[in-house]
């Protein structure tokens, strides 16, 4: 069976049955338990796919862990979701709003200290 290599965080993982679909990428990991696969890929946000010879032929800069499954034969498969452009924009807006909210709360705190004193006598 032809092996391919998934690279993430500078580490290569041998995989088989790599499959891409509409906004998904999935693959069977070799020599990993379900728990190891989940721990390895749960926080992955980007990955690259290359051949055994090291030729990169797929780069996925925005991926989100979806699931890990084990079939009846014991193969462990990982599924990653590729967010749509709209999902990425919403996530960026939410991050921006959270930063703005934090900044506003900090400003309110400083103003309150200036107006009402900082507890110093």
PDB file of C-alpha atoms in Angstrom:
ATOM      1  CA  UNK A   1       0.000   0.000   0.000  1.00  0.00           C
ATOM      2  CA  UNK A   2       1.332   3.433  -0.959  1.00  0.00           C
ATOM      3  CA  UNK A   3       2.341   5.606   1.970  1.00  0.00           C
ATOM      4  CA  UNK A   4       2.076   9.338   2.108  1.00  0.00           C
ATOM      5  CA  UNK A   5       3.459  11.738   4.688  1.00  0.00           C
ATOM      6  CA  UNK A   6       1.487  14.292   6.702  1.00  0.00           C
ATOM      7  CA  UNK A   7       3.686  17.034   8.164  1.00  0.00           C
ATOM      8  CA  UNK A   8       2.497  19.230  10.986  1.00  0.00           C
ATOM      9  CA  UNK A   9       4.489  21.145  13.550  1.00  0.00           C
ATOM     10  CA  UNK A  10       7.692  20.013  11.826  1.00  0.00           C
ATOM     11  CA  UNK A  11       6.926  16.326  12.474  1.00  0.00           C
ATOM     12  CA  UNK A  12       6.258  13.769   9.735  1.00  0.00           C
ATOM     13  CA  UNK A  13       3.591  11.081  10.145  1.00  0.00           C
ATOM     14  CA  UNK A  14       3.236   8.132   7.770  1.00  0.00           C
ATOM     15  CA  UNK A  15      -0.357   7.783   6.573  1.00  0.00           C
ATOM     16  CA  UNK A  16      -2.349   5.742   4.108  1.00  0.00           C
ATOM     17  CA  UNK A  17      -5.649   6.177   2.288  1.00  0.00           C
ATOM     18  CA  UNK A  18      -5.432   9.958   2.245  1.00  0.00           C
ATOM     19  CA  UNK A  19      -8.701  11.342   0.969  1.00  0.00           C
ATOM     20  CA  UNK A  20      -9.789  14.909   0.340  1.00  0.00           C
ATOM     21  CA  UNK A  21     -13.384  15.930  -0.044  1.00  0.00           C
ATOM     22  CA  UNK A  22     -15.421  19.069   0.033  1.00  0.00           C
ATOM     23  CA  UNK A  23     -13.865  20.927   2.984  1.00  0.00           C
ATOM     24  CA  UNK A  24     -12.371  17.745   4.494  1.00  0.00           C
ATOM     25  CA  UNK A  25      -9.169  15.761   4.547  1.00  0.00           C
ATOM     26  CA  UNK A  26      -8.917  12.340   6.145  1.00  0.00           C
ATOM     27  CA  UNK A  27      -6.238   9.702   6.417  1.00  0.00           C
ATOM     28  CA  UNK A  28      -5.324   6.471   8.189  1.00  0.00           C
ATOM     29  CA  UNK A  29      -2.435   6.901  10.605  1.00  0.00           C
ATOM     30  CA  UNK A  30       0.097   4.160  11.075  1.00  0.00           C
ATOM     31  CA  UNK A  31       1.239   2.799  14.415  1.00  0.00           C
ATOM     32  CA  UNK A  32      -1.002   5.087  16.508  1.00  0.00           C
ATOM     33  CA  UNK A  33      -3.774   4.326  18.931  1.00  0.00           C
ATOM     34  CA  UNK A  34      -6.997   6.336  18.913  1.00  0.00           C
ATOM     35  CA  UNK A  35      -5.808   8.278  21.961  1.00  0.00           C
ATOM     36  CA  UNK A  36      -2.397   9.005  20.414  1.00  0.00           C
ATOM     37  CA  UNK A  37      -3.989  10.167  17.154  1.00  0.00           C
ATOM     38  CA  UNK A  38      -6.422  12.446  18.981  1.00  0.00           C
ATOM     39  CA  UNK A  39      -3.647  13.917  21.123  1.00  0.00           C
ATOM     40  CA  UNK A  40      -1.460  14.429  18.055  1.00  0.00           C
ATOM     41  CA  UNK A  41      -4.037  16.047  15.754  1.00  0.00           C
ATOM     42  CA  UNK A  42      -6.578  17.698  18.098  1.00  0.00           C
ATOM     43  CA  UNK A  43      -4.831  21.102  18.106  1.00  0.00           C
ATOM     44  CA  UNK A  44      -3.407  20.997  14.579  1.00  0.00           C
ATOM     45  CA  UNK A  45      -4.269  24.077  12.526  1.00  0.00           C
ATOM     46  CA  UNK A  46      -2.117  23.474   9.436  1.00  0.00           C
ATOM     47  CA  UNK A  47      -0.620  20.490   7.648  1.00  0.00           C
ATOM     48  CA  UNK A  48       1.175  19.527   4.467  1.00  0.00           C
ATOM     49  CA  UNK A  49       0.999  16.347   2.418  1.00  0.00           C
ATOM     50  CA  UNK A  50       4.017  14.912   0.669  1.00  0.00           C
ATOM     51  CA  UNK A  51       5.070  11.748  -1.071  1.00  0.00           C
ATOM     52  CA  UNK A  52       7.462   9.199   0.404  1.00  0.00           C
ATOM     53  CA  UNK A  53      10.134  10.898  -1.723  1.00  0.00           C
ATOM     54  CA  UNK A  54       9.490  14.183   0.115  1.00  0.00           C
ATOM     55  CA  UNK A  55       7.710  16.074  -2.668  1.00  0.00           C
ATOM     56  CA  UNK A  56       5.047  18.350  -1.141  1.00  0.00           C
ATOM     57  CA  UNK A  57       1.868  18.270  -3.191  1.00  0.00           C
ATOM     58  CA  UNK A  58      -0.735  19.603  -0.772  1.00  0.00           C
ATOM     59  CA  UNK A  59      -0.723  22.369   1.817  1.00  0.00           C
ATOM     60  CA  UNK A  60      -3.622  23.019   4.144  1.00  0.00           C
ATOM     61  CA  UNK A  61      -2.980  26.201   6.165  1.00  0.00           C
ATOM     62  CA  UNK A  62      -6.380  26.219   7.910  1.00  0.00           C
ATOM     63  CA  UNK A  63      -7.628  22.900   9.240  1.00  0.00           C
ATOM     64  CA  UNK A  64      -9.673  21.965  12.281  1.00  0.00           C
ATOM     65  CA  UNK A  65      -9.715  18.575  13.972  1.00  0.00           C
ATOM     66  CA  UNK A  66     -13.028  16.815  13.340  1.00  0.00           C
ATOM     67  CA  UNK A  67     -12.711  13.223  14.586  1.00  0.00           C
ATOM     68  CA  UNK A  68     -10.699  10.082  15.019  1.00  0.00           C
ATOM     69  CA  UNK A  69     -12.203   6.641  14.451  1.00  0.00           C
ATOM     70  CA  UNK A  70     -11.109   3.028  14.650  1.00  0.00           C
ATOM     71  CA  UNK A  71     -12.627   0.517  12.286  1.00  0.00           C
ATOM     72  CA  UNK A  72     -13.264  -3.195  12.840  1.00  0.00           C
ATOM     73  CA  UNK A  73      -9.851  -4.093  11.428  1.00  0.00           C
ATOM     74  CA  UNK A  74      -8.097  -1.775  13.897  1.00  0.00           C
ATOM     75  CA  UNK A  75      -7.181   1.001  11.475  1.00  0.00           C
ATOM     76  CA  UNK A  76      -7.193   4.483  13.034  1.00  0.00           C
ATOM     77  CA  UNK A  77      -8.468   7.272  10.787  1.00  0.00           C
ATOM     78  CA  UNK A  78      -8.262  11.010  11.401  1.00  0.00           C
ATOM     79  CA  UNK A  79     -10.643  13.509   9.820  1.00  0.00           C
ATOM     80  CA  UNK A  80      -9.855  17.201   9.603  1.00  0.00           C
ATOM     81  CA  UNK A  81     -12.248  19.897   8.482  1.00  0.00           C
ATOM     82  CA  UNK A  82     -11.206  22.742   6.207  1.00  0.00           C
ATOM     83  CA  UNK A  83     -13.174  25.847   7.251  1.00  0.00           C
ATOM     84  CA  UNK A  84     -14.877  27.777   4.487  1.00  0.00           C
ATOM     85  CA  UNK A  85     -13.791  31.340   3.747  1.00  0.00           C
ATOM     86  CA  UNK A  86     -16.883  32.613   5.561  1.00  0.00           C
ATOM     87  CA  UNK A  87     -16.120  30.491   8.655  1.00  0.00           C
ATOM     88  CA  UNK A  88     -12.576  31.865   8.686  1.00  0.00           C
ATOM     89  CA  UNK A  89     -13.835  35.431   8.435  1.00  0.00           C
ATOM     90  CA  UNK A  90     -16.325  34.880  11.271  1.00  0.00           C
ATOM     91  CA  UNK A  91     -13.585  33.396  13.470  1.00  0.00           C
ATOM     92  CA  UNK A  92     -11.340  36.392  12.755  1.00  0.00           C
ATOM     93  CA  UNK A  93     -14.164  38.798  13.604  1.00  0.00           C
ATOM     94  CA  UNK A  94     -14.866  36.942  16.853  1.00  0.00           C
ATOM     95  CA  UNK A  95     -11.193  37.110  17.830  1.00  0.00           C
ATOM     96  CA  UNK A  96     -11.101  40.813  16.985  1.00  0.00           C
ATOM     97  CA  UNK A  97     -14.267  41.467  19.003  1.00  0.00           C
ATOM     98  CA  UNK A  98     -12.874  39.571  22.008  1.00  0.00           C
ATOM     99  CA  UNK A  99      -9.703  41.684  21.898  1.00  0.00           C
ATOM    100  CA  UNK A 100     -11.778  44.864  21.626  1.00  0.00           C
ATOM    101  CA  UNK A 101     -13.948  43.802  24.575  1.00  0.00           C
ATOM    102  CA  UNK A 102     -10.871  43.104  26.693  1.00  0.00           C
ATOM    103  CA  UNK A 103      -9.330  46.430  25.747  1.00  0.00           C
ATOM    104  CA  UNK A 104     -12.569  48.259  26.579  1.00  0.00           C
ATOM    105  CA  UNK A 105     -12.769  46.567  29.994  1.00  0.00           C
ATOM    106  CA  UNK A 106      -9.171  47.565  30.742  1.00  0.00           C
ATOM    107  CA  UNK A 107      -9.890  51.166  29.722  1.00  0.00           C
ATOM    108  CA  UNK A 108     -13.018  51.239  31.914  1.00  0.00           C
ATOM    109  CA  UNK A 109     -10.965  49.987  34.850  1.00  0.00           C
ATOM    110  CA  UNK A 110      -8.321  52.704  34.413  1.00  0.00           C
ATOM    111  CA  UNK A 111     -10.973  55.420  34.083  1.00  0.00           C
ATOM    112  CA  UNK A 112     -12.716  54.186  37.239  1.00  0.00           C
ATOM    113  CA  UNK A 113      -9.399  54.306  39.114  1.00  0.00           C
ATOM    114  CA  UNK A 114      -8.749  57.843  37.912  1.00  0.00           C
ATOM    115  CA  UNK A 115     -12.233  59.062  38.776  1.00  0.00           C
ATOM    116  CA  UNK A 116     -12.817  57.226  42.031  1.00  0.00           C
ATOM    117  CA  UNK A 117      -9.309  56.581  43.274  1.00  0.00           C
ATOM    118  CA  UNK A 118      -7.233  53.463  43.280  1.00  0.00           C
ATOM    119  CA  UNK A 119      -7.650  52.668  46.932  1.00  0.00           C
ATOM    120  CA  UNK A 120      -4.662  54.800  47.978  1.00  0.00           C
ATOM    121  CA  UNK A 121      -5.157  57.232  50.891  1.00  0.00           C
TER     122      UNK A 121
END
